[in-house]
Amino acid sequence: MQFTRNVLALDPAQEAGRIVQALRRNVLSVLRRRGAVVGISGGVDSSVVLALCVRAFGSDKVVAVMMPDKDSDPESEKLARQLARQFEVEPVLEDVTPALDGFGCYRRRDEAIRRIFPEYDAARGYKAKIVLPQNLLDAGVLNVFSVTIVTPDGKERTAPLPAREFLQIVAASNFKQRSRMATLYFHAERHNYAVVGTANKNEHDQGFIVKYGDAAVDIKPIGRLYKTQVYQLAAHLDVPEAIRRRPPTSDTYSAPCTQEEFFFRLPFETLDLLWFAQEHGVPEAEAARVMGLTEAQVRRAYHDFVSKARTTHYLRMAPLEFNEPQVAVPA
Amino acid sequence: MQIENRIKEFILKNLYFAEDNTPEDDASFLETGVVDSTGVMELVAFVQTEFGVTVEPQEIVVENFDSVRKVARFVRRKLSLPEVNGSPVAKAFAPKPSTAAERCSS
C-alpha cells in the first residue's frame, strides 16, 4: 500500500449511503427499534450523525437532544439549534445541571482542584480545565495531565496534577457523560428508538470516551471514521459551516479547552495521517518523508497512539464473564 | 536497598498488574505498557517523597521515566550521586527522615 497525504480521502456520497443503509438495517431489523435518538452538542460529529439519521429514518423518527450543563459554552446550544432547524428536527432541551448537582459532580471536582489551587472558587468566576502537554512531536513528554485555572481577571495558572487529584477530577467530570447517557435512554425508551452514538474512530479507539457514558450506545455509525473523514462527510451532508469551522472542543470543563489540548496533542490533519500510517505498518522513514517530519517525530507519534490505545483498552471492554464451571458443594 | 530495587518494589506493589513477572531494569514502560499515564503520575509522586527530590513538569519525559533504569539514573542525577553499574548505593543518599527510619529498622 502506498502512503500518501490523500490516503484518507473518501467518496462521501458512497460512504454516507453505506452508513444510511447500515443504520436502517441494524436499527430496524437487528435492534428492532423504530427510530433514533441523537445527543447533539453543536460539534461536527453529532451533526453528521443527526444528518445521517434523518436520511435513514426521516426527521419525524429522530429525536435530537441538547444536554448542556452550567459549564457548557452557550455557543454549543446555539449551533445545535441551527443544526436541528436545518434538518427539520424539533430539538429537546435537557439541562443536566440539576442532575449533576445531585451527583456532587461540581463539588467533588472543585474539591480536587482546590487541593492544588486553594484560591479556586467557581462561584467567584474561576474556571478550570485539564490538559496534556502539547509538543508531542518535538519532545518525549509523557501523557501526564496538568490542571489550568483561569482567574476572574483572565490570568492562567497551571500545575501538574498528582494522580489522586487527576482521578477525582476525571471521575467527577464523567458524571456529565453518564447523566447524558441516562437522559438519552429515557428518550429512546419513551419512543422505542435506539440511541445512536456520535464517537468517531479517534475518540473510540484512542480512548476519548467515558465507559458507560458516551460510549454506552446501541450503534456507532461513524466509529470507524477518522476525524478528518467526518469533516468530509459533514461537507457532503451540508452541515452548517459554522459547525464545520468550529475547533473541536471537549465542552466538559468550564475553561475553554480544545480536544487537541485535552487529549490528542496534535492537529487532526497530522494526527489522522500518522495514525493511519502506524495502523497500516508504514515504516517510520516513509511516513516521515510523506509528512515532512523527522523519523524521531513520527516515532513519538506512533508510541503515543499505541500507548493511548493500550491504556484505554479497558474503556472498550464489555463486562468479563467467568466461564469456569461452578464448584459444587460436597454432599 | 539499591535505587533500582526500590523503584521496582514500588511498581510491583502499586502499578504492575501482571501476577508473575518482574519488570526488567531496561524494559520501556511505553513499549511494555507496564506503567500507564496515571502510573507515571504515581511514580513521579513516589520519586519525590521516597528520594526527596523535586520533579519539574519538563522533566516528566521519556528520557527520565520510561524504565526502571532511567528513573534510577534520574534520581541519582538529582541527588548528585555517581552513576553505578548495578552496585548498591543505598547509603549514599539521604532520603526523607520519616521513611529512612522505617527503612533502617527493616
XYZ file of N, CA and C in Angstrom, chain A residues 171-329:
477
model
N -13.141 11.407 37.467
C -14.289 10.622 37.941
C -15.508 11.521 38.142
N -15.290 12.701 38.702
C -16.415 13.631 38.921
C -16.947 14.148 37.586
N -16.042 14.514 36.688
C -16.473 15.058 35.389
C -17.230 14.017 34.576
N -16.890 12.754 34.757
C -17.557 11.696 33.992
C -19.039 11.550 34.336
N -19.462 12.156 35.466
C -20.908 12.193 35.735
C -21.635 12.891 34.579
N -20.950 13.793 33.900
C -21.604 14.535 32.813
C -22.013 13.579 31.693
N -21.032 12.810 31.208
C -21.340 11.899 30.099
C -22.340 10.827 30.535
N -22.239 10.409 31.807
C -23.147 9.340 32.249
C -24.566 9.888 32.467
N -24.666 11.132 32.896
C -26.002 11.725 33.043
C -26.626 11.908 31.660
N -25.803 12.293 30.703
C -26.327 12.470 29.332
C -26.757 11.124 28.765
N -25.992 10.080 29.042
C -26.373 8.744 28.570
C -27.735 8.355 29.143
N -27.934 8.575 30.435
C -29.214 8.201 31.068
C -30.361 9.006 30.443
N -30.098 10.266 30.146
C -31.126 11.122 29.536
C -31.486 10.617 28.136
N -30.473 10.247 27.367
C -30.738 9.738 26.009
C -31.564 8.452 26.068
N -31.253 7.589 27.020
C -32.016 6.334 27.112
C -33.452 6.572 27.590
N -33.658 7.633 28.364
C -35.046 7.974 28.717
C -35.831 8.241 27.430
N -35.271 9.073 26.568
C -35.983 9.425 25.332
C -36.078 8.217 24.394
N -35.045 7.405 24.367
C -35.073 6.225 23.493
C -36.172 5.255 23.937
N -36.243 5.011 25.214
C -37.235 4.049 25.691
C -38.652 4.615 25.574
N -38.762 5.906 25.759
C -40.084 6.542 25.644
C -40.651 6.393 24.227
N -39.738 6.427 23.230
C -40.191 6.346 21.838
C -39.993 4.963 21.217
N -39.361 4.076 21.943
C -38.956 2.780 21.380
C -37.933 2.973 20.241
N -37.013 3.899 20.458
C -35.966 4.205 19.489
C -34.626 3.667 20.002
N -33.620 3.700 19.141
C -32.251 3.322 19.533
C -31.442 4.583 19.831
N -30.488 4.450 20.744
C -29.544 5.552 20.981
C -28.397 5.396 19.976
N -28.211 6.420 19.159
C -27.176 6.363 18.127
C -25.966 7.164 18.600
N -24.826 6.498 18.670
C -23.606 7.117 19.209
C -22.967 8.079 18.228
N -22.181 8.998 18.762
C -21.568 10.022 17.920
C -20.036 9.991 17.966
N -19.461 8.975 18.610
C -17.990 8.928 18.708
C -17.388 8.541 17.360
N -16.325 9.237 16.966
C -15.599 8.851 15.756
C -14.480 7.875 16.139
N -13.713 7.468 15.148
C -12.646 6.475 15.387
C -11.605 7.010 16.378
N -11.241 8.283 16.248
C -10.241 8.856 17.150
C -10.693 8.734 18.596
N -11.926 9.137 18.834
C -12.437 9.132 20.209
C -12.565 7.707 20.724
N -13.108 6.845 19.881
C -13.371 5.478 20.320
C -12.083 4.683 20.527
N -11.225 4.680 19.523
C -10.058 3.791 19.573
C -8.916 4.328 20.423
N -8.835 5.669 20.569
C -7.755 6.207 21.414
C -8.224 6.474 22.841
N -9.518 6.283 23.088
C -9.993 6.333 24.464
C -10.488 7.674 24.952
N -10.915 8.532 24.035
C -11.501 9.819 24.437
C -13.008 9.613 24.602
N -13.341 8.688 25.464
C -14.740 8.318 25.715
C -14.876 7.988 27.197
N -16.107 7.961 27.656
C -16.367 7.587 29.047
C -17.111 6.256 29.053
N -16.549 5.297 29.756
C -17.193 3.981 29.832
C -18.571 4.137 30.472
N -19.573 3.567 29.844
C -20.973 3.692 30.293
C -21.435 5.148 30.301
N -20.723 5.989 29.562
C -21.157 7.378 29.360
C -21.456 7.545 27.879
N -20.639 8.343 27.189
C -20.879 8.493 25.746
C -20.532 7.230 24.968
N -19.845 6.279 25.618
C -19.561 5.008 24.941
C -20.741 4.055 25.019
N -21.720 4.371 25.844
C -22.859 3.465 26.035
C -23.969 3.839 25.056
N -23.980 3.169 23.932
C -24.957 3.463 22.874
C -25.373 2.138 22.237
N -26.364 2.210 21.349
C -26.816 0.993 20.666
C -26.074 0.751 19.365
N -25.621 1.808 18.728
C -24.958 1.652 17.433
C -24.006 2.834 17.225
N -22.880 2.567 16.532
C -21.855 3.612 16.368
C -21.591 3.834 14.874
N -22.394 4.634 14.220
C -22.290 4.724 12.754
C -21.005 5.358 12.227
N -20.361 6.227 13.013
C -19.118 6.838 12.493
C -17.891 6.365 13.279
N -18.052 5.261 13.977
C -16.973 4.757 14.833
C -15.733 4.315 14.080
N -15.834 4.125 12.764
C -14.625 3.717 12.042
C -14.060 4.861 11.194
N -14.632 6.049 11.335
C -14.155 7.182 10.534
C -13.175 8.049 11.330
N -12.054 8.368 10.707
C -11.121 9.332 11.300
C -11.819 10.705 11.316
N -11.349 11.546 12.228
C -11.977 12.865 12.372
C -11.981 13.634 11.049
N -10.876 13.571 10.320
C -10.813 14.328 9.063
C -11.808 13.764 8.041
N -12.144 12.485 8.163
C -13.158 11.914 7.273
C -14.557 12.358 7.690
N -14.756 12.555 8.999
C -16.045 13.077 9.469
C -16.282 14.466 8.854
N -15.217 15.265 8.779
C -15.352 16.589 8.156
C -15.732 16.471 6.675
N -15.172 15.469 6.006
C -15.539 15.278 4.590
C -17.022 14.956 4.456
N -17.524 14.090 5.358
C -18.961 13.764 5.332
C -19.799 14.993 5.673
N -19.307 15.774 6.643
C -20.059 16.966 7.077
C -20.277 17.931 5.915
N -19.252 18.086 5.100
C -19.385 18.981 3.950
C -20.400 18.405 2.959
N -20.308 17.107 2.723
C -21.231 16.455 1.788
C -22.686 16.545 2.266
N -22.874 16.390 3.585
C -24.236 16.379 4.148
C -24.779 17.788 4.392
N -23.966 18.778 4.075
C -24.380 20.176 4.211
C -24.611 20.576 5.679
N -23.762 20.078 6.542
C -23.772 20.521 7.948
C -23.394 22.000 7.968
N -24.076 22.835 8.768
C -23.791 24.277 8.751
C -22.294 24.580 8.864
N -21.874 25.556 8.091
C -20.451 25.882 8.034
C -19.906 26.322 9.392
N -20.747 27.002 10.181
C -20.294 27.459 11.499
C -19.878 26.267 12.370
N -20.547 25.152 12.195
C -20.189 23.941 12.957
C -18.908 23.334 12.400
N -18.791 23.328 11.084
C -17.588 22.725 10.470
C -16.342 23.551 10.749
N -16.517 24.849 10.955
C -15.365 25.723 11.193
C -14.945 25.751 12.658
N -15.817 25.312 13.550
C -15.553 25.408 14.992
C -14.467 24.403 15.407
N -13.443 24.843 16.163
C -12.436 23.872 16.626
C -13.085 22.850 17.555
N -12.792 21.558 17.374
C -13.393 20.533 18.238
C -13.056 20.792 19.705
N -14.079 20.787 20.536
C -13.889 21.102 21.956
C -14.402 19.953 22.812
N -13.836 19.830 24.012
C -14.351 18.805 24.928
C -15.665 19.290 25.539
N -15.853 20.593 25.658
C -17.041 21.214 26.270
C -17.434 20.525 27.582
N -16.432 20.127 28.333
C -16.674 19.445 29.609
C -16.210 20.300 30.776
N -15.143 21.056 30.555
C -14.588 21.873 31.632
C -15.014 23.327 31.455
N -15.019 24.074 32.547
C -15.557 25.434 32.485
C -14.674 26.370 31.663
N -13.357 26.163 31.671
C -12.482 26.972 30.822
C -12.474 26.381 29.415
N -12.415 27.215 28.380
C -12.398 26.682 27.019
C -11.232 25.707 26.832
N -11.519 24.582 26.173
C -10.499 23.533 26.066
C -10.737 22.744 24.779
N -9.791 22.814 23.844
C -9.972 22.055 22.607
C -9.643 20.585 22.866
N -10.112 19.729 21.952
C -9.795 18.303 22.087
C -8.295 18.072 21.916
N -7.664 18.916 21.114
C -6.213 18.781 20.922
C -5.474 19.032 22.238
N -5.889 20.073 22.944
C -5.262 20.391 24.243
C -5.538 19.302 25.270
N -6.796 18.841 25.271
C -7.221 17.946 26.334
C -6.661 16.537 26.154
N -6.540 16.087 24.904
C -6.251 14.662 24.743
C -5.347 14.314 23.571
N -5.630 14.854 22.385
C -4.995 14.299 21.191
C -3.579 14.818 20.944
N -3.271 16.026 21.372
C -1.917 16.589 21.350
C -1.388 16.918 19.950
N -2.199 16.735 18.935
C -1.780 17.049 17.561
C -2.980 17.582 16.798
N -2.763 18.421 15.788
C -3.885 18.790 14.916
C -4.389 17.543 14.181
N -5.698 17.451 13.972
C -6.253 16.225 13.380
C -5.683 15.935 11.986
N -5.337 16.983 11.235
C -4.817 16.755 9.880
C -3.511 15.958 9.934
N -2.730 16.193 10.951
C -1.472 15.461 11.117
C -1.715 14.130 11.822
N -2.483 14.202 12.876
C -2.739 13.016 13.699
C -3.318 11.870 12.865
N -4.359 12.170 12.084
C -5.054 11.101 11.357
C -4.137 10.395 10.372
N -3.330 11.174 9.659
C -2.437 10.553 8.668
C -1.360 9.707 9.356
N -0.808 10.234 10.430
C 0.222 9.466 11.146
C -0.373 8.212 11.784
N -1.568 8.362 12.283
C -2.222 7.203 12.927
C -2.536 6.131 11.885
N -3.051 6.579 10.728
C -3.303 5.630 9.645
C -2.005 4.905 9.299
N -0.916 5.661 9.181
C 0.374 5.068 8.828
C 0.796 4.036 9.871
N 0.641 4.395 11.124
C 1.033 3.467 12.196
C 0.172 2.198 12.157
N -1.127 2.374 11.955
C -2.035 1.217 11.942
C -1.771 0.298 10.754
N -1.259 0.873 9.663
C -1.048 0.071 8.463
C 0.418 -0.309 8.267
N 1.195 -0.177 9.311
C 2.583 -0.646 9.276
C 3.489 0.128 8.336
N 3.160 1.397 8.087
C 4.033 2.209 7.232
C 5.326 2.492 8.014
N 6.489 2.180 7.434
C 7.752 2.426 8.164
C 7.889 3.901 8.546
N 8.540 4.123 9.683
C 8.692 5.498 10.190
C 9.348 6.398 9.146
N 10.352 5.860 8.442
C 11.086 6.677 7.471
C 10.158 7.135 6.348
N 9.282 6.235 5.893
C 8.383 6.582 4.795
C 7.336 7.612 5.258
N 6.781 7.373 6.443
C 5.803 8.328 6.975
C 6.442 9.697 7.162
N 7.689 9.690 7.628
C 8.401 10.957 7.847
C 8.581 11.705 6.535
N 8.941 10.957 5.488
C 9.175 11.586 4.176
C 7.873 12.208 3.645
N 6.776 11.451 3.715
C 5.494 11.948 3.180
C 4.993 13.145 3.989
N 5.192 13.089 5.303
C 4.623 14.136 6.174
C 5.569 15.319 6.360
N 6.793 15.197 5.872
C 7.754 16.283 6.077
C 8.194 16.403 7.526
N 8.302 15.258 8.191
C 8.714 15.227 9.602
C 10.003 14.427 9.719
N 10.577 14.418 10.918
C 11.743 13.563 11.139
C 11.258 12.196 11.619
N 12.134 11.217 11.501
C 11.763 9.871 11.971
C 11.493 9.878 13.480
N 12.249 10.672 14.208
C 12.044 10.733 15.666
C 10.655 11.282 15.976
N 10.204 12.261 15.222
C 8.874 12.817 15.444
C 7.796 11.769 15.158
N 7.973 11.050 14.061
C 6.995 10.006 13.718
C 6.998 8.926 14.796
N 8.179 8.572 15.272
C 8.280 7.533 16.305
C 7.521 7.950 17.561
N 7.669 9.216 17.959
C 6.957 9.701 19.159
C 5.448 9.609 18.961
N 4.991 9.982 17.766
C 3.550 9.908 17.499
C 3.081 8.457 17.527
N 3.818 7.553 16.871
C 3.448 6.131 16.855
C 3.346 5.601 18.294
N 4.333 5.945 19.107
C 4.326 5.492 20.505
C 3.084 6.003 21.229
N 2.742 7.238 20.965
C 1.590 7.834 21.651
C 0.296 7.106 21.266
N 0.148 6.770 19.981
C -1.070 6.070 19.546
C -1.174 4.707 20.234
N -0.057 3.990 20.229
C -0.054 2.647 20.822
C -0.335 2.739 22.317
N 0.317 3.709 22.948
C 0.181 3.859 24.389
C -1.261 4.217 24.764
N -1.864 5.148 24.038
C -3.249 5.529 24.363
C -4.215 4.372 24.129
N -4.041 3.685 23.006
C -4.948 2.562 22.714
C -4.831 1.500 23.808
N -3.613 1.260 24.256
C -3.408 0.214 25.259
C -3.967 0.637 26.626
N -3.654 1.846 27.042
C -4.066 2.233 28.397
C -5.574 2.474 28.487
N -6.237 2.674 27.347
C -7.692 2.896 27.402
C -8.480 1.670 26.945
N -7.778 0.557 26.740
C -8.452 -0.665 26.275
C -9.614 -1.036 27.196
N -9.396 -0.846 28.478
C -10.422 -1.175 29.472
C -11.756 -0.473 29.183
N -11.670 0.753 28.642
C -12.896 1.516 28.377
C -13.767 0.839 27.329
N -13.126 0.081 26.447
C -13.871 -0.535 25.345
C -14.263 -1.977 25.641
N -13.886 -2.457 26.808
C -14.168 -3.864 27.128
C -15.585 -4.042 27.647
N -16.243 -5.111 27.176
C -17.549 -5.486 27.732
C -17.287 -6.153 29.088
N -18.286 -6.236 29.949
C -18.065 -6.936 31.226
C -17.531 -8.347 30.996
N -16.562 -8.723 31.798
C -15.962 -10.049 31.643
C -16.878 -11.095 32.270
N -16.917 -12.238 31.622
C -17.745 -13.310 32.182
C -16.847 -14.452 32.624
N -17.196 -15.064 33.718
C -16.443 -16.221 34.188
C -17.084 -17.468 33.605
N -16.288 -18.226 32.861
C -16.865 -19.409 32.220
C -16.498 -20.721 32.921
N -15.724 -20.601 34.015
C -15.353 -21.827 34.712
C -16.610 -22.474 35.305
N -16.643 -23.795 35.312
C -17.818 -24.461 35.913
C -17.897 -24.144 37.402
N -19.092 -24.089 37.917
C -19.278 -23.816 39.347
C -18.766 -24.994 40.166
N -18.257 -24.660 41.339
C -17.795 -25.724 42.235
C -18.990 -26.176 43.066
N -19.318 -27.461 42.940
C -20.485 -27.976 43.660
C -20.162 -28.145 45.139
N -21.127 -27.884 45.966
C -20.959 -28.105 47.410
C -20.988 -29.612 47.656
